mmCIF file of C-alpha atoms and ligand atoms in Angstrom:
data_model
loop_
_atom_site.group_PDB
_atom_site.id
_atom_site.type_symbol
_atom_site.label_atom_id
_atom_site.label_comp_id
_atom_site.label_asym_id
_atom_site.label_seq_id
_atom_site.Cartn_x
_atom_site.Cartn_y
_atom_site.Cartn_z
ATOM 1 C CA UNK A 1 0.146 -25.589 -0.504
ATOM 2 C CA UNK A 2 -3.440 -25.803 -2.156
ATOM 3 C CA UNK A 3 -4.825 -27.931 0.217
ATOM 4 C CA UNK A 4 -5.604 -26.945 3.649
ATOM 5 C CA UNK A 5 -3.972 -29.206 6.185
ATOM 6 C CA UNK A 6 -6.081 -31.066 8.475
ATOM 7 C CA UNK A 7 -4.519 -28.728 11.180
ATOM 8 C CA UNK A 8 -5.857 -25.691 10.238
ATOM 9 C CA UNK A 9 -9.239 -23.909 11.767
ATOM 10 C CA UNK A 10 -11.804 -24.251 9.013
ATOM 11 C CA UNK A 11 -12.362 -20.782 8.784
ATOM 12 C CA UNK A 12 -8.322 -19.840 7.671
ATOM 13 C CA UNK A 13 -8.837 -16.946 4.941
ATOM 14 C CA UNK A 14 -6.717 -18.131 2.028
ATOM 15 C CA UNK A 15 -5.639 -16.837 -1.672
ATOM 16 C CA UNK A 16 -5.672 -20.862 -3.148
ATOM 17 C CA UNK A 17 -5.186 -20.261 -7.236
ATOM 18 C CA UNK A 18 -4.982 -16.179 -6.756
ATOM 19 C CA UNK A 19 -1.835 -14.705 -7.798
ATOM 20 C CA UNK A 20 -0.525 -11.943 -5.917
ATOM 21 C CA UNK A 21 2.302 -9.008 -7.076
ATOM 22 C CA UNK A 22 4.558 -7.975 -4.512
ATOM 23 C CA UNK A 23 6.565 -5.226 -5.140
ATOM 24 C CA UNK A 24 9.677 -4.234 -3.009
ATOM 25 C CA UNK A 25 9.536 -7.690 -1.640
ATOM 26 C CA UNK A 26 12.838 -8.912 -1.580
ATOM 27 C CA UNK A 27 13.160 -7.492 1.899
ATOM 28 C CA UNK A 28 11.321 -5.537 5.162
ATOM 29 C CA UNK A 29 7.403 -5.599 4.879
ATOM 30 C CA UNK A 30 7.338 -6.915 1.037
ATOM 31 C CA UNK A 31 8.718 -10.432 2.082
ATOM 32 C CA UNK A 32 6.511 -10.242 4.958
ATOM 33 C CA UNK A 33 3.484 -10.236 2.967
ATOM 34 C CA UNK A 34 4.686 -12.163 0.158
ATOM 35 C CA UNK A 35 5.509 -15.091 2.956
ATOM 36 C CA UNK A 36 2.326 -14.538 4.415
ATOM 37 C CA UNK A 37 0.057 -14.429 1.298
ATOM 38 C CA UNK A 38 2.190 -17.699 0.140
ATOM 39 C CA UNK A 39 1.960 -19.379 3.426
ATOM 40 C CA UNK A 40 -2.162 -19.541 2.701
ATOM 41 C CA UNK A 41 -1.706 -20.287 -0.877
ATOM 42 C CA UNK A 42 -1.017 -17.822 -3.176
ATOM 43 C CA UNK A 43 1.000 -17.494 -6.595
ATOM 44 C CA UNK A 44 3.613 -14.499 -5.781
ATOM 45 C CA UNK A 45 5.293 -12.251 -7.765
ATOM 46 C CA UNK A 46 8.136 -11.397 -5.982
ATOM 47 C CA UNK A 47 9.475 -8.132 -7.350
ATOM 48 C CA UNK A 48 12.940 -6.471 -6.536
ATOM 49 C CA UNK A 49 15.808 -4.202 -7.866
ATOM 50 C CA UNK A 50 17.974 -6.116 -9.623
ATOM 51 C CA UNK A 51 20.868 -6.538 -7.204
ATOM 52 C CA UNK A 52 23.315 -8.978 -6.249
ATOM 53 C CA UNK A 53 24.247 -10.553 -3.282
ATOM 54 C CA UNK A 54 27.637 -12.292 -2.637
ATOM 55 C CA UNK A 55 26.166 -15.367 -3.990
ATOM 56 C CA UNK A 56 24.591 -13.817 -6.777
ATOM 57 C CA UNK A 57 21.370 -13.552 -5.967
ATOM 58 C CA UNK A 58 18.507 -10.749 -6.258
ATOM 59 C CA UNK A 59 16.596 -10.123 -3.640
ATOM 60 C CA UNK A 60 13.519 -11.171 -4.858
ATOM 61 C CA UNK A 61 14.796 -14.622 -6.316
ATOM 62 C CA UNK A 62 15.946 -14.959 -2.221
ATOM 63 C CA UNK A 63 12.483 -14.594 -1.444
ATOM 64 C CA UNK A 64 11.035 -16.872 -4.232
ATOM 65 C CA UNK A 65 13.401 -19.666 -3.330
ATOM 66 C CA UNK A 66 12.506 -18.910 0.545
ATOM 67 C CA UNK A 67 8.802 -19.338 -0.783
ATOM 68 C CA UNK A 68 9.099 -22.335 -2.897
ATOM 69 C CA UNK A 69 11.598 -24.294 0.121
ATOM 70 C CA UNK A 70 8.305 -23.749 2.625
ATOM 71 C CA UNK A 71 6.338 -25.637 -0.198
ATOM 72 C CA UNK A 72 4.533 -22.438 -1.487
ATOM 73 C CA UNK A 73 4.359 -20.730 -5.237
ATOM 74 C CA UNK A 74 6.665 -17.827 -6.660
ATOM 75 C CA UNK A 75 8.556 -16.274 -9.129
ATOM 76 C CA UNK A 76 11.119 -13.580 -8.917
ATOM 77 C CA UNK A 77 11.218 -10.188 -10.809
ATOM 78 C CA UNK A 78 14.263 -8.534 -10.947
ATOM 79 C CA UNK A 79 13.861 -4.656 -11.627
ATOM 80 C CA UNK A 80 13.108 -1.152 -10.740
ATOM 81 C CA UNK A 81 9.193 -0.702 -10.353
ATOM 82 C CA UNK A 82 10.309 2.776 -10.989
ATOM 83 C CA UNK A 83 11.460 2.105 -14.857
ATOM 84 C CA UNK A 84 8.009 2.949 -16.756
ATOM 85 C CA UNK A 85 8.267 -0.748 -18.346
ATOM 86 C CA UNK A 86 8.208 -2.656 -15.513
ATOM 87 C CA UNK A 87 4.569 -2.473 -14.467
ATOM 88 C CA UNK A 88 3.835 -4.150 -17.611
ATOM 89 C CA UNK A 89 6.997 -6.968 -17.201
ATOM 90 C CA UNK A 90 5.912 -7.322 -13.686
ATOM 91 C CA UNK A 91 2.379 -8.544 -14.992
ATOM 92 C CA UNK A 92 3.598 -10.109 -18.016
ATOM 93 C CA UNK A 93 5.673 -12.252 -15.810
ATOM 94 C CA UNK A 94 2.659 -12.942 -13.671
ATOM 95 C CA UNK A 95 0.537 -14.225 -16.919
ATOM 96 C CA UNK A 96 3.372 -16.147 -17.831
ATOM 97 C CA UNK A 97 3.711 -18.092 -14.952
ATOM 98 C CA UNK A 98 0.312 -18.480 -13.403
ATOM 99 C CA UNK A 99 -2.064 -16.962 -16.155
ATOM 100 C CA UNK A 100 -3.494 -14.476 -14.481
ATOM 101 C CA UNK A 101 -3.571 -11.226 -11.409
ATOM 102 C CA UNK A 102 -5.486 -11.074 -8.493
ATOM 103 C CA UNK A 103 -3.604 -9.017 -6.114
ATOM 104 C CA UNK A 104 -1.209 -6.051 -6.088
ATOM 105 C CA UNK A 105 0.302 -5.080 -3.559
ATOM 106 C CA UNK A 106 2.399 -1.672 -4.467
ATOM 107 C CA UNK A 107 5.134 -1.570 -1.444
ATOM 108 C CA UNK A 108 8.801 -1.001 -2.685
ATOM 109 C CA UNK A 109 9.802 2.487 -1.655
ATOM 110 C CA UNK A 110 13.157 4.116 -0.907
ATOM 111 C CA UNK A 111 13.735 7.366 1.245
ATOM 112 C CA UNK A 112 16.589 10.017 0.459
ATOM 113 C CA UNK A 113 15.461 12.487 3.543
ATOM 114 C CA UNK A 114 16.945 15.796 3.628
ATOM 115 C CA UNK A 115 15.325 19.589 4.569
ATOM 116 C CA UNK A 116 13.226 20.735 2.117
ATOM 117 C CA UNK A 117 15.411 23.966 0.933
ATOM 118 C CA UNK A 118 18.646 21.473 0.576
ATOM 119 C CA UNK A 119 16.565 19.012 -1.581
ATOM 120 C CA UNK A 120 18.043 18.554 -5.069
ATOM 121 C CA UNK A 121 15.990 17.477 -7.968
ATOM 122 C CA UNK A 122 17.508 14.334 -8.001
ATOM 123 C CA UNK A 123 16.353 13.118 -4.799
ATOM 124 C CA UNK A 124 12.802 14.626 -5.280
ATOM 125 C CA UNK A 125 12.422 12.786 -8.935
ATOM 126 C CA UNK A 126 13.842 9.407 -7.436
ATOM 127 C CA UNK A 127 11.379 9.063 -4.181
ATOM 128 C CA UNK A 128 8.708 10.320 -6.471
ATOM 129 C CA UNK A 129 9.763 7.912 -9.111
ATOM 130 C CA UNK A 130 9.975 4.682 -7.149
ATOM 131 C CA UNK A 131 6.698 5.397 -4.906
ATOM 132 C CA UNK A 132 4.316 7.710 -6.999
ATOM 133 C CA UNK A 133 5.487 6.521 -10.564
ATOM 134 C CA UNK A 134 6.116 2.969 -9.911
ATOM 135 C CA UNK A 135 2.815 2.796 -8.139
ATOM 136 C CA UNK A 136 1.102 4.096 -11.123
ATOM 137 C CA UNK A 137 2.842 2.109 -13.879
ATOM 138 C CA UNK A 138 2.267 -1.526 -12.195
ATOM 139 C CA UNK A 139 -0.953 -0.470 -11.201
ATOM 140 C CA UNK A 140 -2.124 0.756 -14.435
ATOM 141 C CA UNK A 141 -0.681 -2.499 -16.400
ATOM 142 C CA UNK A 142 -2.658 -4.723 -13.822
ATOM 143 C CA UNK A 143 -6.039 -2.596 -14.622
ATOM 144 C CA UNK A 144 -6.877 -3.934 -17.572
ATOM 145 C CA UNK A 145 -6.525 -7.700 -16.662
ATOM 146 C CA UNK A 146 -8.687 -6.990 -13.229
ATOM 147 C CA UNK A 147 -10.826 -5.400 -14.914
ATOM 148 C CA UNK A 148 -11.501 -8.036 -17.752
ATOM 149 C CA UNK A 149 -11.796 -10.351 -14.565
ATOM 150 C CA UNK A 150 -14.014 -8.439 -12.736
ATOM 151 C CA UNK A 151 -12.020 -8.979 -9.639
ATOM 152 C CA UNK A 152 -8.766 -7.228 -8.240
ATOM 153 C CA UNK A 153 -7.641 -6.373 -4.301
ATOM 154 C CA UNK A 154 -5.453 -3.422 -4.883
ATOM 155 C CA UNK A 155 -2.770 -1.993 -1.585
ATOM 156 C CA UNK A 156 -0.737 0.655 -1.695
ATOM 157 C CA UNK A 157 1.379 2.143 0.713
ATOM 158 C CA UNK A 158 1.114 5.286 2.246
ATOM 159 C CA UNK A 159 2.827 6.531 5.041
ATOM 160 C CA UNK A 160 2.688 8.967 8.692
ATOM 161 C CA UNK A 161 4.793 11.374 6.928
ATOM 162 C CA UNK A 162 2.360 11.247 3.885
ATOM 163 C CA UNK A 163 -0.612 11.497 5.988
ATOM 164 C CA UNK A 164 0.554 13.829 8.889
ATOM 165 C CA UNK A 165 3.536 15.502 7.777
ATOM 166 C CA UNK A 166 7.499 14.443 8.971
ATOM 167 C CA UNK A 167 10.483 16.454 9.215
ATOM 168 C CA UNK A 168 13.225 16.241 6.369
ATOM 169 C CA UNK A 169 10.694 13.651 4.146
ATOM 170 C CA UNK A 170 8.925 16.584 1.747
ATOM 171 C CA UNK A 171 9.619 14.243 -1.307
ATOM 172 C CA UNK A 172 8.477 11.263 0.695
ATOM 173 C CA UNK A 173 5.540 13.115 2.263
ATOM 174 C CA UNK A 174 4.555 14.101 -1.331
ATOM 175 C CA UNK A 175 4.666 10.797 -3.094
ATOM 176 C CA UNK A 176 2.956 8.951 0.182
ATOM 177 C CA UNK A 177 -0.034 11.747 0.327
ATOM 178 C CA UNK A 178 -0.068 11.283 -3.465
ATOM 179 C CA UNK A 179 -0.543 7.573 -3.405
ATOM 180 C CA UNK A 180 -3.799 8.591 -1.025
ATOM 181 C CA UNK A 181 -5.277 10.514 -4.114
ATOM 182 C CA UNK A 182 -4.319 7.501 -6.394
ATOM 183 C CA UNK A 183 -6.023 5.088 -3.993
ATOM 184 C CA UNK A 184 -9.282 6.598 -3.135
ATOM 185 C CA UNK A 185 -9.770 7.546 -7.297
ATOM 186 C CA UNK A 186 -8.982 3.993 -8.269
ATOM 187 C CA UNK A 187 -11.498 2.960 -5.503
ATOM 188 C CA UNK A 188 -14.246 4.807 -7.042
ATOM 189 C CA UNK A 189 -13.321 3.823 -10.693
ATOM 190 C CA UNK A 190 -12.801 0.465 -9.753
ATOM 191 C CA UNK A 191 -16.024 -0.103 -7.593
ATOM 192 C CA UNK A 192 -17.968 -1.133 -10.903
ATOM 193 C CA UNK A 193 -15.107 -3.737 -12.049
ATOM 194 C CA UNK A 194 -15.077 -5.824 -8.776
ATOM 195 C CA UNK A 195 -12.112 -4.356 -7.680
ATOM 196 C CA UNK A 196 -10.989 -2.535 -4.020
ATOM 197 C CA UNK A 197 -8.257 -0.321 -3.836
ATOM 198 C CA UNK A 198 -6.880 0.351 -0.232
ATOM 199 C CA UNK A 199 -4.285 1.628 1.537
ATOM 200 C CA UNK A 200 -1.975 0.680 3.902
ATOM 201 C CA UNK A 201 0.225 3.045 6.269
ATOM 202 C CA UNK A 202 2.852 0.557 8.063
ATOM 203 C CA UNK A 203 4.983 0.809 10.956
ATOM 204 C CA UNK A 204 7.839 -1.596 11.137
ATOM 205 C CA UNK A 205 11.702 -2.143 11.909
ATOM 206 C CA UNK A 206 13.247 -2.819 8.455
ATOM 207 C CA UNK A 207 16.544 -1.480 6.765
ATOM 208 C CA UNK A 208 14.381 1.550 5.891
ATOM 209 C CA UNK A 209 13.429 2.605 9.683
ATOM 210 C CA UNK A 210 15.841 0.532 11.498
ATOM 211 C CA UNK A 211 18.472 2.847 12.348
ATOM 212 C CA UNK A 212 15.979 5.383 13.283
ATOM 213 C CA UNK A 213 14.097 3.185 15.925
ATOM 214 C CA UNK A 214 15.815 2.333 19.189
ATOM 215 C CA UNK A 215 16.763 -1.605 19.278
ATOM 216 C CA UNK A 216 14.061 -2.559 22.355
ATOM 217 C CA UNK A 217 11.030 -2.343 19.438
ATOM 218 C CA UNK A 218 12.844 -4.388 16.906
ATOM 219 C CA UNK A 219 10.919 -7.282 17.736
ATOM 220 C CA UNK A 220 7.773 -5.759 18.914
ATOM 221 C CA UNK A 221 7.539 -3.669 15.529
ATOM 222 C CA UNK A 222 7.927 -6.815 13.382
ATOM 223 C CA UNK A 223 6.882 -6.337 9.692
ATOM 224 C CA UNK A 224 4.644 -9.790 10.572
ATOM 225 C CA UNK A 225 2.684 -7.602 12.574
ATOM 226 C CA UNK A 226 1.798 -5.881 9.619
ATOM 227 C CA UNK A 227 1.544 -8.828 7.105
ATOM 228 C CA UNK A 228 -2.111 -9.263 8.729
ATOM 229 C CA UNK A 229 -3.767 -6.500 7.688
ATOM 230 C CA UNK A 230 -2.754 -6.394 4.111
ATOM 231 C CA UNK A 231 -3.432 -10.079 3.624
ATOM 232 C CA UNK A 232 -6.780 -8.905 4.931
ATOM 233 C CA UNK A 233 -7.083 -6.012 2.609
ATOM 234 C CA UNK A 234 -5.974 -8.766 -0.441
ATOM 235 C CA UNK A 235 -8.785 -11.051 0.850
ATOM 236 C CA UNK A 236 -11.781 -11.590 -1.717
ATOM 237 C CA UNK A 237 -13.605 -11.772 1.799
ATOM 238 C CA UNK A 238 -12.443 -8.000 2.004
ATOM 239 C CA UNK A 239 -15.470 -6.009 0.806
ATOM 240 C CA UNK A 240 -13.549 -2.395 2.174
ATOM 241 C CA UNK A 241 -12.547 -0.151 -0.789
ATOM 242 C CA UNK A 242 -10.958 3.565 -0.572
ATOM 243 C CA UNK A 243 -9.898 2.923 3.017
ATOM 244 C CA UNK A 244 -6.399 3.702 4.901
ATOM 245 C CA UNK A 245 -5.928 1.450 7.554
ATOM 246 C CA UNK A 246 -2.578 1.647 9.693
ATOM 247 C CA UNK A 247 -0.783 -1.233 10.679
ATOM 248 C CA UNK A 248 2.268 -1.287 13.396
ATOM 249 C CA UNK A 249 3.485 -3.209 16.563
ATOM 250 C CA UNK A 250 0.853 -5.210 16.771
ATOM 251 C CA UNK A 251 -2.311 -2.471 16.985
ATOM 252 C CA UNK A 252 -4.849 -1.715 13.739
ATOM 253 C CA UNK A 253 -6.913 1.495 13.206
ATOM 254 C CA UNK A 254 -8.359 3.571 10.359
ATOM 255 C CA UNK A 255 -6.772 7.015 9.148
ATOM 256 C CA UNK A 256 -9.821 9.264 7.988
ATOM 257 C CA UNK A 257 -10.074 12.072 6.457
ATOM 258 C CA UNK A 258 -12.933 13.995 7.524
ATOM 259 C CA UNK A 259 -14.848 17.191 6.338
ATOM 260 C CA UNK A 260 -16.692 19.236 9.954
ATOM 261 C CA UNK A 261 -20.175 19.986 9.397
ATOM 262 C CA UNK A 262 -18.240 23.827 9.498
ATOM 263 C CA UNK A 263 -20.075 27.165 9.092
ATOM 264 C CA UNK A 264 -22.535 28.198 6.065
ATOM 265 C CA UNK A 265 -22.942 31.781 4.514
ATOM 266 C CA UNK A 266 -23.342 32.604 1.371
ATOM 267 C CA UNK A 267 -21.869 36.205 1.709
ATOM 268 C CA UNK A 268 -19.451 35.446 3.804
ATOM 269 C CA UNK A 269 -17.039 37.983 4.224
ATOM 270 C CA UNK A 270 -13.376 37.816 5.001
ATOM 271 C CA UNK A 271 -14.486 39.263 8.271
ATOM 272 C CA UNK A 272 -16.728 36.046 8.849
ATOM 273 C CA UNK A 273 -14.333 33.491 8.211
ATOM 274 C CA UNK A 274 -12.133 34.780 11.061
ATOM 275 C CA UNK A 275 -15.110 35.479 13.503
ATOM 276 C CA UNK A 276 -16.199 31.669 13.089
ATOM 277 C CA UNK A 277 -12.971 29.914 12.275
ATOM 278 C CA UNK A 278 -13.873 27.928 15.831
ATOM 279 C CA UNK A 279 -16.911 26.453 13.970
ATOM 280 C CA UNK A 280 -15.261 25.723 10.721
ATOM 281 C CA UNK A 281 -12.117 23.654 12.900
ATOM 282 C CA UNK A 282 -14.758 22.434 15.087
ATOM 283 C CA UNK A 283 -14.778 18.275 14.932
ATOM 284 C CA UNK A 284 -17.632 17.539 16.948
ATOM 285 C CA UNK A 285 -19.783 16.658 13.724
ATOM 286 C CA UNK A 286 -18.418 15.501 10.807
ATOM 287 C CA UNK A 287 -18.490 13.378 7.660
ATOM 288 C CA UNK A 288 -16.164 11.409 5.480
ATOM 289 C CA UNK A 289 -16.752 12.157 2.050
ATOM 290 C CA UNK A 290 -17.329 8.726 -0.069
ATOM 291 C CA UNK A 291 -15.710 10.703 -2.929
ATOM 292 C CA UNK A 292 -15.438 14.119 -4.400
ATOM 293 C CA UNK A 293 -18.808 15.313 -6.707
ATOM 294 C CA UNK A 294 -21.253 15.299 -3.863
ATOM 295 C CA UNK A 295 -23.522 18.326 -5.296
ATOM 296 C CA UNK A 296 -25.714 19.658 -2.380
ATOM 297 C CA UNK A 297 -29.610 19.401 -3.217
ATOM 298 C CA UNK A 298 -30.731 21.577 -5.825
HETATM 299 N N1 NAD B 301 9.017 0.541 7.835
HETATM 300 C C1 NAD B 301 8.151 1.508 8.170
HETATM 301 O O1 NAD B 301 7.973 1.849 9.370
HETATM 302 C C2 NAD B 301 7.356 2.201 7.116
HETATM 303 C C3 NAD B 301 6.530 3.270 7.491
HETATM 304 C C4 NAD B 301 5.746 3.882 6.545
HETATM 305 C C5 NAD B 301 5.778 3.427 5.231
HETATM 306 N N2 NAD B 301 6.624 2.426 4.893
HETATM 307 C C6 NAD B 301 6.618 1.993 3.484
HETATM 308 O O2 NAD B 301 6.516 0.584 3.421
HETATM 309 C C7 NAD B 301 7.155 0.120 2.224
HETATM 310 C C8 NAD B 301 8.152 -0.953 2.572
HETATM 311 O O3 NAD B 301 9.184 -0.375 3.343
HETATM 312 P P1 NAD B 301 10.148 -1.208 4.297
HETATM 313 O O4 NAD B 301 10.086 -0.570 5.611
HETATM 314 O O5 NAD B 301 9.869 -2.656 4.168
HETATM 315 O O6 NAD B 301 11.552 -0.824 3.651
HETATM 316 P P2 NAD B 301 12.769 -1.739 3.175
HETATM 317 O O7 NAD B 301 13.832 -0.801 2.756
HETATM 318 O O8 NAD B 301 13.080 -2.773 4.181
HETATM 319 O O9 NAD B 301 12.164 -2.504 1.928
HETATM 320 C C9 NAD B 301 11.878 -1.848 0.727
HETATM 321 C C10 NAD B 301 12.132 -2.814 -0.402
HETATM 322 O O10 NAD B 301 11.827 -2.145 -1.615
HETATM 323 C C11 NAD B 301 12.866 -2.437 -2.532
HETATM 324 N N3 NAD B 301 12.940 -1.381 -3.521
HETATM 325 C C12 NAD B 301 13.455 -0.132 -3.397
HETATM 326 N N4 NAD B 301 13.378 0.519 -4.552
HETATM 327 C C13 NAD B 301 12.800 -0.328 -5.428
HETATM 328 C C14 NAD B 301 12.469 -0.218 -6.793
HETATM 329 N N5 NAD B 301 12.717 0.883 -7.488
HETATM 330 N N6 NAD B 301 11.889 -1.289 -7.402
HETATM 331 C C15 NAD B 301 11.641 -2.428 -6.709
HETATM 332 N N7 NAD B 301 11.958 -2.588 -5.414
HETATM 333 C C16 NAD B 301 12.532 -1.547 -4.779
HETATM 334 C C17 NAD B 301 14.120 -2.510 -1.680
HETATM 335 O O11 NAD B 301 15.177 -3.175 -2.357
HETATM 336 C C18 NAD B 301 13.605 -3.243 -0.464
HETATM 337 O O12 NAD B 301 13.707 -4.643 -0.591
HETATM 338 C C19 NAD B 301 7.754 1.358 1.572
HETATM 339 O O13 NAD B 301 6.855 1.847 0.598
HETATM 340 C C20 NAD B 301 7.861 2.340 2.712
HETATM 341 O O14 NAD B 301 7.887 3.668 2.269
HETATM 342 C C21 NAD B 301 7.407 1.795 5.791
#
């Protein structure tokens, strides 16, 4: 799979000799970008929970042996990203096999969705530990060898109910908007090293939104119409860093967050605020903040 067949338009972006980490990719969108990433000839990582199927095999060792039977390169990792040593054995693995880290691509995520006053601990630690945590550990081992490298393409995945808010998903919402905070940090601290952090909010039928979608979108809400965009986002080609670009049924936009130009006084009074709340919601000029010290002129 390193060499381009003669079929191929010349200008095919491919990942020859990068290795890429996929997390959660034993299934859904994670084996839709491992395939994809493979398919133009990347190393993968393949990363599940450790999990057996009838015939006694993980997820992610399904996905590696799907990989290597289309002629491409991967290894499996069985294990919870959320157990604080598997960001490290996730990379490890990677070095082992290929000798080095490229691409990470933070995607496995679970959902226990309740309302927020019937929430138990349990189910706020475990979406928080598999998202926010697991997020943080893999990302955090992978630093220090993209950063030696002076290269790295970083995703991770946020979400509509992280961004915008979604009924019954407070834990969710709070680990997907936390990953945004993660992102856009690691974007600034990695601009120096070479390396772009970016986000990804998906829309696709898998076992996680399946049930909830009616059957007529299955197809048209394919995860492989989301595989695109992060394989863009993993792309050395990819020069975008700190951004949150949503991906589903086939149509690709940016989320912003914005700041209005809003309403100055100094000795603004209680009073004030409510008299020109219309100019401080009004969004006919505005900016997006590259990041957060942006000291006005002195
Ligand atoms: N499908 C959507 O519409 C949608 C929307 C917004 C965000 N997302 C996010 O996209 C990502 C992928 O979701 P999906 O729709 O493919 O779901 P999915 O359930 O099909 O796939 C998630 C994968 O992550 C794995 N996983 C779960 N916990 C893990 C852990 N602790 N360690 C390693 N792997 C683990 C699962 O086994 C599964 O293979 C998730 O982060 C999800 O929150 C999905």
């Amino acid at each position: 799979m390193t060499n381009q067949p003669p079929n191929q338009p010349p200008h095919q972006l491919r990942f020859d000799d990068r290795a890429a980490i996929v997390t959660g990719a034993g299934g859904g969108l994670g084996r839709a970008y491992a395939l994809l990433l493979a398919s133009r000839g990347a190393h993968v990582v393949v990363n599940d929970i450790d999990r057996k199927d009838d015939a006694g095999r993980t997820p992610a060792a399904s996905v590696a042996a799907e990989i290597a039977e289309l002629g491409g390169s991967a290894v499996a990792h069985d294990g919870s990203i959320a157990e604080p040593s598997a960001g490290p054995a996730v990379v490890d693995t990677a070095m082992q096999a290929f000798g080095r880290v490229d691409i990470v691509v933070n995607n496995a995520g679970i959902v226990r969705d309740r309302s927020f006053g019937k929430m138990s601990d349990q189910e706020i630690k475990d979406v928080l530990d598999v998202h926010l945590h697991g997020t943080i550990g893999l990302t955090r081992a992978a630093w220090g060898v993209l950063r030696e490298r002076q290269y790295g393409r970083v995703v991770m995945t946020t979400s509509v109910a992280g961004l915008w808010g979604n009924l019954g998903q407070a834990n969710y919402s709070a680990a997907k908007a936390g990953l945004v905070g993660l992102g856009r940090t690691l974007a600034v601290e990695g601009a120096r090293y070479g390396i772009r952090v970016n986000l990804i909010s998906p829309g696709a039928a898998t076992a996680m939104t399946s049930a909830m979608l009616p059957e007529h979108l299955h197809e048209r809400m394919s995860p492989d119409r989301v595989a695109p965009m992060v394989a863009y986002l993993c792309h050395e080609s990819c020069t975008l860093t700190g951004e949150i670009l949503f991906a589903a049924a086939g149509r690709y936009a940016r989320n912003l967050i914005i700041e209005t130009a809003g309403y100055e006084n100094p000795e603004a009074t209680v009073e004030d605020i409510a008299a020109h709340l219309p100019d401080i919601l009004d969004t006919t000029s505005w900016t997006v903040p590259a990041q957060a010290v942006q000291l006005p002129p002195g």
